[in-house]
Amino acid sequence: MLRLNKICACALLAMASLLRIAPALAANNDPVILVHGVLGFGPDTYPGPKFLYWGGYHNIASTMALYHGPHTVIAAGVSPIASNWDRAAELYAQIKGGCVDYGAIHVRRYGYPGQPQKPDARCWAADPNNNPGNYPLAFYPQWDAAHPIHLIGHSQGGTTIRALVQLLEHGSPDGDEGGGELYRGGKVGWVRSVVTISAPHNGTTLRDAALDVLPNLRSPLRDMLDNQLEQWELAPDGAREFNLWALTSPSVYWFSIGTLATEAGSWCCNGTDRVIAPVQSSQFQYPRADMIAYFKPYAGAFIVPSLMQPGMGSYTQSAPGRVRIDSAWFPNDGVVNTISMRAPDGHPVRDYDGSAVKGTWNFLGNYRGYDHFDILNWPNTGPSADPVYERICDIIFNLD
């Protein structure tokens, strides 16, 4: 059924292109690709019944497709744990068609032990009539400057999209990567807009806080946090290097959304979880009562139950050569520091005022009371995210 839905989505996209269907008053009806974050999943990979990354037990893609539509909105599925570069390569193959190519030089220099440049069966068919491998169909094989797309990314999905735009326009910084089309660059204008939601543009201190609390614990999750998030640009120091490479293209409309699910400490009545943090300091941040329970122990002033270890709501560091973390980083959504979601440090940014500007980040504001998964409409006591995606549709489909 999921594969049938994907085929139907591609058919709707092709019909809209042929008939030039567009909703009334919209300036464009370019397709939208949704890109999930770290540990995320595509619509056809999660083992649970009818649970979607984008929407939980509902469907954000369908909601957006019907809102002043019809629109084509498709959820991609890239590696749940991988670098921005590798995920961008997978995203390119899914949209355009062909087999995933991580790049010869890149794999040799940065790949994990035994990583293949071109993994078996990671392919998508651009032509349904020429598909001897019976691969899933590519989302939008006609993708080029004359047929651009909108990209929306949550969490690491946002930085994955930034890597994709950089590779599309400028190719690999090391030149030829073994013939892969993505790494040749020159693909300016292929992306009309990018929207990032709760993205760690400047990294997240969750890694540092979690490692400090259990320095001797060995587990697959800790190994990932310890050895890979720095390389994969999710920690502040790694994000600083990534921001020097993944530029803000002048040919793209860039938008960002922040989420905030902590509050400044108070003696009472600030909506926080008093079981987790019964005694609070006004200098620090504490998780709201409606934050998803799994991340509450890490989001506040101290890691619970290790109350001597700073959590995201109080973690600082100023070691030489590292990104300085001060009190501006305390507010967070349980996973990512809110200050990191606005825009990459050193890149142009402005507050959105109703008119969008290319080549700069148009910040759509912080959504207070939304944790990292409320914004996806996952089951929780937090607010509905539907108005957020309706606002996104109103903006991106009216871009020239």
Coordinates of C-alpha atoms in Angstrom, one line a residue:
M1 CA 0.0 0.0 0.0
L2 CA 2.8 2.4 0.9
R3 CA 4.5 1.7 -2.5
L4 CA 1.2 2.3 -4.2
N5 CA 0.8 5.6 -2.4
K6 CA 4.2 6.6 -3.7
I7 CA 3.3 5.7 -7.2
C8 CA 0.1 7.6 -7.0
A9 CA 2.0 10.6 -5.7
C10 CA 4.3 10.5 -8.7
A11 CA 1.4 10.2 -11.1
L12 CA -0.3 13.2 -9.6
L13 CA 3.0 15.1 -9.9
A14 CA 3.3 14.2 -13.6
M15 CA -0.3 15.1 -14.3
A16 CA 0.0 18.5 -12.6
S17 CA 3.1 19.2 -14.7
L18 CA 1.5 18.2 -18.0
L19 CA -1.7 20.1 -17.4
R20 CA 0.0 23.0 -15.6
I21 CA -2.5 22.7 -12.7
A22 CA -1.9 25.2 -9.9
P23 CA -4.1 26.3 -7.1
A24 CA -5.8 29.7 -7.5
L25 CA -3.6 32.7 -6.8
A26 CA -0.4 30.5 -6.2
A27 CA 2.7 31.7 -7.9
N28 CA 4.1 28.1 -8.3
N29 CA 3.1 24.5 -7.6
D30 CA 6.5 22.9 -7.4
P31 CA 6.7 19.6 -5.6
V32 CA 7.7 19.5 -2.0
I33 CA 10.1 16.9 -0.5
L34 CA 10.1 16.3 3.3
V35 CA 13.4 15.2 4.8
H36 CA 13.6 13.6 8.3
G37 CA 16.2 14.0 11.0
V38 CA 18.6 11.8 12.8
L39 CA 17.2 8.4 13.8
G40 CA 14.2 9.3 11.6
F41 CA 12.5 7.0 9.0
G42 CA 10.7 7.2 5.7
P43 CA 7.0 6.3 5.3
D44 CA 7.8 2.7 4.2
T45 CA 10.4 1.7 6.7
Y46 CA 9.0 2.1 10.2
P47 CA 7.8 -1.2 11.6
G48 CA 4.9 0.2 13.6
P49 CA 1.3 0.3 12.2
K50 CA 0.6 3.5 10.3
F51 CA 3.0 5.6 12.4
L52 CA 4.7 8.3 10.3
Y53 CA 7.7 10.5 11.0
W54 CA 5.9 13.4 9.5
G55 CA 2.6 13.4 11.5
G56 CA 2.7 10.4 13.8
Y57 CA -0.8 8.8 13.4
H58 CA -1.8 11.5 11.0
N59 CA -0.1 12.6 7.7
I60 CA 1.5 16.0 7.3
A61 CA 2.4 15.3 3.7
S62 CA -1.3 14.7 2.9
T63 CA -2.4 17.7 4.9
M64 CA 0.0 19.9 2.9
A65 CA -1.0 18.3 -0.4
L66 CA -4.6 19.2 0.1
Y67 CA -4.2 22.7 1.7
H68 CA -5.2 25.1 -1.1
G69 CA -4.0 22.3 -3.4
P70 CA -3.6 20.0 -5.0
H71 CA 0.1 19.9 -4.3
T72 CA 2.7 17.1 -4.6
V73 CA 4.3 16.5 -1.2
I74 CA 6.5 13.4 -0.7
A75 CA 8.3 12.2 2.4
A76 CA 11.8 10.9 1.7
G77 CA 13.6 8.2 3.6
V78 CA 17.4 8.6 4.1
S79 CA 19.8 6.9 6.5
P80 CA 18.7 7.4 10.1
I81 CA 22.4 7.6 11.2
A82 CA 24.8 9.2 8.7
S83 CA 26.6 12.3 7.8
N84 CA 24.9 15.2 6.0
W85 CA 26.9 14.4 2.9
D86 CA 25.9 10.8 2.7
R87 CA 22.2 11.6 3.4
A88 CA 22.4 14.3 0.7
A89 CA 23.7 11.7 -1.8
E90 CA 20.8 9.4 -0.9
L91 CA 18.3 12.2 -1.2
Y92 CA 19.6 13.2 -4.7
A93 CA 19.2 9.6 -6.0
Q94 CA 15.6 9.3 -4.6
I95 CA 14.5 12.5 -6.2
K96 CA 16.3 12.4 -9.5
G97 CA 16.7 8.7 -10.0
G98 CA 19.7 6.4 -10.2
C99 CA 21.9 4.7 -7.7
V100 CA 23.4 6.2 -4.5
D101 CA 27.0 7.3 -5.0
Y102 CA 28.8 8.6 -1.9
G103 CA 31.8 9.8 -3.8
A104 CA 35.1 8.0 -4.2
I105 CA 37.3 10.5 -2.4
H106 CA 34.8 11.2 0.2
V107 CA 34.4 7.6 1.2
R108 CA 38.1 7.0 1.2
R109 CA 38.6 10.0 3.5
Y110 CA 35.5 10.1 5.7
G111 CA 33.7 6.8 5.3
Y112 CA 33.2 4.2 7.9
P113 CA 35.3 1.0 7.7
G114 CA 34.1 -1.0 4.7
Q115 CA 31.7 1.6 3.4
P116 CA 31.1 1.1 -0.3
Q117 CA 31.1 4.1 -2.7
K118 CA 28.0 2.7 -4.4
P119 CA 25.9 0.4 -2.1
D120 CA 24.0 -2.4 -3.7
A121 CA 20.3 -2.0 -4.3
R122 CA 20.2 1.7 -3.2
C123 CA 18.7 2.7 -6.5
W124 CA 15.5 4.5 -7.8
A125 CA 14.2 4.2 -11.3
A126 CA 13.8 7.3 -13.3
D127 CA 11.8 5.5 -16.1
P128 CA 9.1 3.1 -15.0
N129 CA 9.2 1.5 -18.4
N130 CA 12.9 0.7 -18.1
N131 CA 13.3 -0.8 -14.6
P132 CA 14.7 -4.3 -14.9
G133 CA 15.9 -4.1 -11.2
N134 CA 12.3 -3.4 -10.1
Y135 CA 13.5 -0.4 -8.1
P136 CA 11.2 2.0 -6.5
L137 CA 10.3 5.0 -8.7
A138 CA 12.2 8.2 -8.4
F139 CA 10.2 11.1 -7.0
Y140 CA 10.8 13.7 -9.7
P141 CA 13.1 12.5 -12.6
Q142 CA 12.6 15.7 -14.5
W143 CA 14.1 17.7 -11.7
D144 CA 16.3 20.6 -13.0
A145 CA 16.4 24.3 -13.1
A146 CA 13.2 24.4 -15.2
H147 CA 11.5 22.1 -12.8
P148 CA 12.6 23.1 -9.3
I149 CA 11.5 21.8 -6.0
H150 CA 10.9 22.9 -2.4
L151 CA 12.7 21.1 0.4
I152 CA 11.6 21.0 4.0
G153 CA 13.8 19.4 6.7
H154 CA 13.3 18.7 10.3
S155 CA 16.3 18.5 12.7
Q156 CA 19.2 17.0 10.8
G157 CA 17.0 17.0 7.7
G158 CA 17.6 20.7 7.6
T159 CA 21.4 20.4 7.5
T160 CA 21.2 17.5 5.1
I161 CA 19.3 19.8 2.7
R162 CA 22.0 22.4 3.1
A163 CA 24.6 19.8 2.1
L164 CA 22.5 18.9 -0.9
V165 CA 22.2 22.5 -2.2
Q166 CA 25.9 23.0 -1.7
L167 CA 26.7 19.9 -3.8
L168 CA 24.2 20.7 -6.4
E169 CA 25.6 24.1 -7.0
H170 CA 29.3 23.7 -6.3
G171 CA 30.0 20.0 -6.5
S172 CA 32.6 18.2 -4.4
P173 CA 35.4 20.4 -3.0
D174 CA 37.8 17.6 -4.1
G175 CA 36.8 17.6 -7.7
D176 CA 35.9 14.4 -9.4
E177 CA 34.4 11.8 -7.0
G178 CA 34.5 9.0 -9.5
G179 CA 32.0 10.3 -12.0
G180 CA 29.0 10.9 -9.9
E181 CA 26.7 13.5 -11.5
L182 CA 25.9 15.2 -8.1
Y183 CA 29.5 16.1 -7.6
R184 CA 30.0 18.0 -10.8
G185 CA 28.1 21.1 -9.5
G186 CA 26.6 23.7 -11.7
K187 CA 23.0 22.8 -10.8
V188 CA 21.9 26.3 -9.8
G189 CA 18.2 27.0 -9.6
W190 CA 17.2 23.4 -9.0
V191 CA 15.9 24.3 -5.5
R192 CA 13.3 27.1 -5.2
S193 CA 13.1 27.1 -1.4
V194 CA 14.4 25.5 1.7
V195 CA 12.5 25.4 5.1
T196 CA 14.4 24.1 8.1
I197 CA 12.4 23.2 11.3
S198 CA 14.3 22.7 14.6
A199 CA 17.5 22.3 12.7
P200 CA 20.9 22.2 14.6
H201 CA 22.6 24.7 12.3
N202 CA 25.2 25.5 14.9
G203 CA 25.0 22.1 16.6
T204 CA 23.3 20.9 19.8
T205 CA 24.8 20.6 23.3
L206 CA 22.8 17.4 23.9
R207 CA 25.9 15.4 22.9
D208 CA 28.2 17.1 25.4
A209 CA 25.7 17.0 28.2
A210 CA 24.9 13.3 27.7
L211 CA 28.6 12.3 27.5
D212 CA 29.5 14.2 30.6
V213 CA 26.9 12.4 32.7
L214 CA 28.1 8.9 31.8
P215 CA 31.7 9.2 30.8
N216 CA 32.4 5.5 31.3
L217 CA 29.4 3.9 29.8
R218 CA 30.0 2.0 26.6
S219 CA 27.0 1.4 24.4
P220 CA 26.2 1.8 20.7
L221 CA 24.3 5.0 21.4
R222 CA 27.2 6.5 23.4
D223 CA 29.7 5.4 20.7
M224 CA 27.6 7.3 18.2
L225 CA 27.5 10.4 20.3
D226 CA 31.1 10.2 21.2
N227 CA 32.7 9.4 17.8
Q228 CA 30.3 10.4 15.1
L229 CA 28.2 13.4 15.9
E230 CA 31.3 15.6 16.0
Q231 CA 32.2 14.3 12.5
W232 CA 28.6 14.5 11.3
E233 CA 28.3 18.2 12.2
L234 CA 25.7 17.8 15.0
A235 CA 27.9 19.0 17.8
P236 CA 28.8 22.8 17.9
D237 CA 32.4 22.3 17.0
G238 CA 31.5 20.1 14.0
A239 CA 28.7 22.4 13.0
R240 CA 31.2 25.3 12.8
E241 CA 33.2 23.5 10.2
F242 CA 30.1 22.5 8.3
N243 CA 29.0 26.1 8.2
L244 CA 32.2 27.1 6.5
W245 CA 31.4 24.7 3.6
A246 CA 27.6 24.6 3.3
L247 CA 26.9 28.1 2.0
T248 CA 23.7 30.0 1.9
S249 CA 23.0 30.1 -1.8
P250 CA 21.9 33.4 -3.3
S251 CA 19.6 31.5 -5.7
V252 CA 17.5 29.9 -3.0
Y253 CA 14.8 31.2 -0.7
W254 CA 15.8 30.1 2.8
F255 CA 13.4 29.9 5.8
S256 CA 13.9 28.6 9.4
I257 CA 11.7 27.8 12.3
G258 CA 12.6 27.4 15.9
T259 CA 11.0 25.4 18.7
L260 CA 11.1 26.0 22.4
A261 CA 9.9 23.7 25.2
T262 CA 11.8 25.0 28.2
E263 CA 11.1 27.9 30.6
A264 CA 13.3 30.0 32.8
G265 CA 13.3 28.8 36.4
S266 CA 10.8 30.1 38.9
W267 CA 9.6 29.3 42.4
C268 CA 6.2 28.3 40.9
C269 CA 3.8 28.4 38.1
N270 CA 6.0 28.5 35.0
G271 CA 4.5 25.4 33.3
T272 CA 7.5 23.2 34.0
D273 CA 7.7 19.6 35.2
R274 CA 8.1 20.0 39.0
V275 CA 8.7 16.3 39.5
I276 CA 11.9 16.6 37.4
A277 CA 12.8 20.0 38.8
P278 CA 11.1 20.9 42.1
V279 CA 13.7 23.5 43.0
Q280 CA 14.7 25.9 40.2
S281 CA 17.0 28.9 39.6
S282 CA 16.0 31.8 37.4
Q283 CA 19.4 31.6 35.7
F284 CA 18.6 28.3 34.1
Q285 CA 16.0 26.6 31.8
Y286 CA 13.7 23.7 32.8
P287 CA 11.6 21.3 30.7
R288 CA 7.9 22.1 30.3
A289 CA 5.5 19.6 31.7
D290 CA 4.2 18.8 28.2
M291 CA 7.7 18.1 26.8
I292 CA 8.1 14.6 25.5
A293 CA 9.1 12.5 28.6
Y294 CA 12.2 10.9 27.1
F295 CA 14.2 14.1 26.8
K296 CA 13.1 15.9 30.0
P297 CA 16.0 14.5 32.1
Y298 CA 18.5 16.1 29.7
A299 CA 16.7 19.4 28.8
G300 CA 16.9 21.2 32.2
A301 CA 19.5 22.6 34.5
F302 CA 20.8 19.1 35.6
I303 CA 20.8 15.6 34.2
V304 CA 18.2 13.6 36.2
P305 CA 19.0 11.7 38.3
S306 CA 22.7 12.8 38.3
L307 CA 22.1 16.2 39.7
M308 CA 25.7 17.2 39.7
Q309 CA 25.9 17.1 35.9
P310 CA 24.7 20.2 33.9
G311 CA 21.9 19.5 31.4
M312 CA 21.2 21.5 28.2
G313 CA 19.4 24.1 30.3
S314 CA 22.7 25.1 32.1
Y315 CA 25.6 23.6 30.1
T316 CA 28.4 26.0 29.3
Q317 CA 32.0 25.6 28.1
S318 CA 34.7 28.0 27.0
A319 CA 37.7 25.8 26.2
P320 CA 40.2 27.4 23.8
G321 CA 39.6 26.5 20.2
R322 CA 36.0 25.3 20.8
V323 CA 32.7 27.0 20.2
R324 CA 31.8 29.0 23.2
I325 CA 28.6 27.9 24.9
D326 CA 27.0 30.5 27.2
S327 CA 23.6 31.1 28.7
A328 CA 22.1 32.0 25.3
W329 CA 22.2 28.3 24.6
F330 CA 20.1 27.3 27.6
P331 CA 16.6 27.4 25.9
N332 CA 15.9 24.3 23.9
D333 CA 13.2 21.9 22.7
G334 CA 14.6 18.8 24.4
V335 CA 17.0 17.9 21.6
V336 CA 18.3 21.1 20.0
N337 CA 19.2 24.5 21.5
T338 CA 16.8 27.1 20.2
I339 CA 19.5 29.6 19.4
S340 CA 21.0 27.1 16.9
M341 CA 17.8 26.9 14.9
R342 CA 17.7 30.5 13.6
A343 CA 20.5 30.3 11.0
P344 CA 24.1 29.2 10.6
D345 CA 26.5 31.5 12.4
G346 CA 28.1 33.9 10.0
H347 CA 25.4 33.5 7.4
P348 CA 23.0 36.3 6.5
V349 CA 19.7 36.2 8.4
R350 CA 16.6 38.5 8.9
D351 CA 13.3 38.3 10.6
Y352 CA 10.6 37.4 8.1
D353 CA 8.3 40.4 7.6
G354 CA 5.8 39.0 5.1
S355 CA 8.2 39.3 2.1
A356 CA 10.9 36.8 1.4
V357 CA 14.4 37.6 0.3
K358 CA 16.6 35.2 -1.6
G359 CA 20.1 34.4 -0.4
T360 CA 19.4 35.1 3.3
W361 CA 17.7 33.2 6.1
N362 CA 14.2 34.4 6.6
F363 CA 13.5 33.5 10.2
L364 CA 9.8 32.6 10.8
G365 CA 10.2 32.8 14.6
N366 CA 10.3 30.4 17.6
Y367 CA 7.2 28.3 18.3
R368 CA 7.0 28.4 22.1
G369 CA 5.6 25.3 23.8
Y370 CA 6.6 23.0 20.9
D371 CA 9.2 20.4 21.7
H372 CA 11.3 18.6 19.1
F373 CA 8.5 16.2 18.2
D374 CA 5.4 18.3 18.9
I375 CA 6.4 20.1 15.7
L376 CA 5.9 16.8 13.9
N377 CA 2.5 16.2 15.5
W378 CA 3.7 13.1 17.3
P379 CA 1.3 11.9 20.0
N380 CA 1.8 14.2 23.0
T381 CA 0.0 16.8 25.1
G382 CA 1.7 19.7 23.2
P383 CA 0.0 21.9 20.6
S384 CA -1.0 20.9 17.1
A385 CA 1.6 21.7 14.4
D386 CA -1.0 22.0 11.6
P387 CA -0.9 25.8 11.6
V388 CA 2.8 25.7 11.1
Y389 CA 2.6 23.7 7.9
E390 CA -0.3 25.7 6.6
R391 CA 1.8 28.8 7.1
I392 CA 4.7 27.2 5.3
C393 CA 2.4 26.3 2.4
D394 CA 1.1 29.9 2.2
I395 CA 4.7 31.1 1.9
I396 CA 6.4 28.7 -0.4
F397 CA 3.7 28.3 -3.0
N398 CA 3.5 32.1 -3.4
L399 CA 7.2 32.5 -4.2
D400 CA 8.1 33.7 -7.7

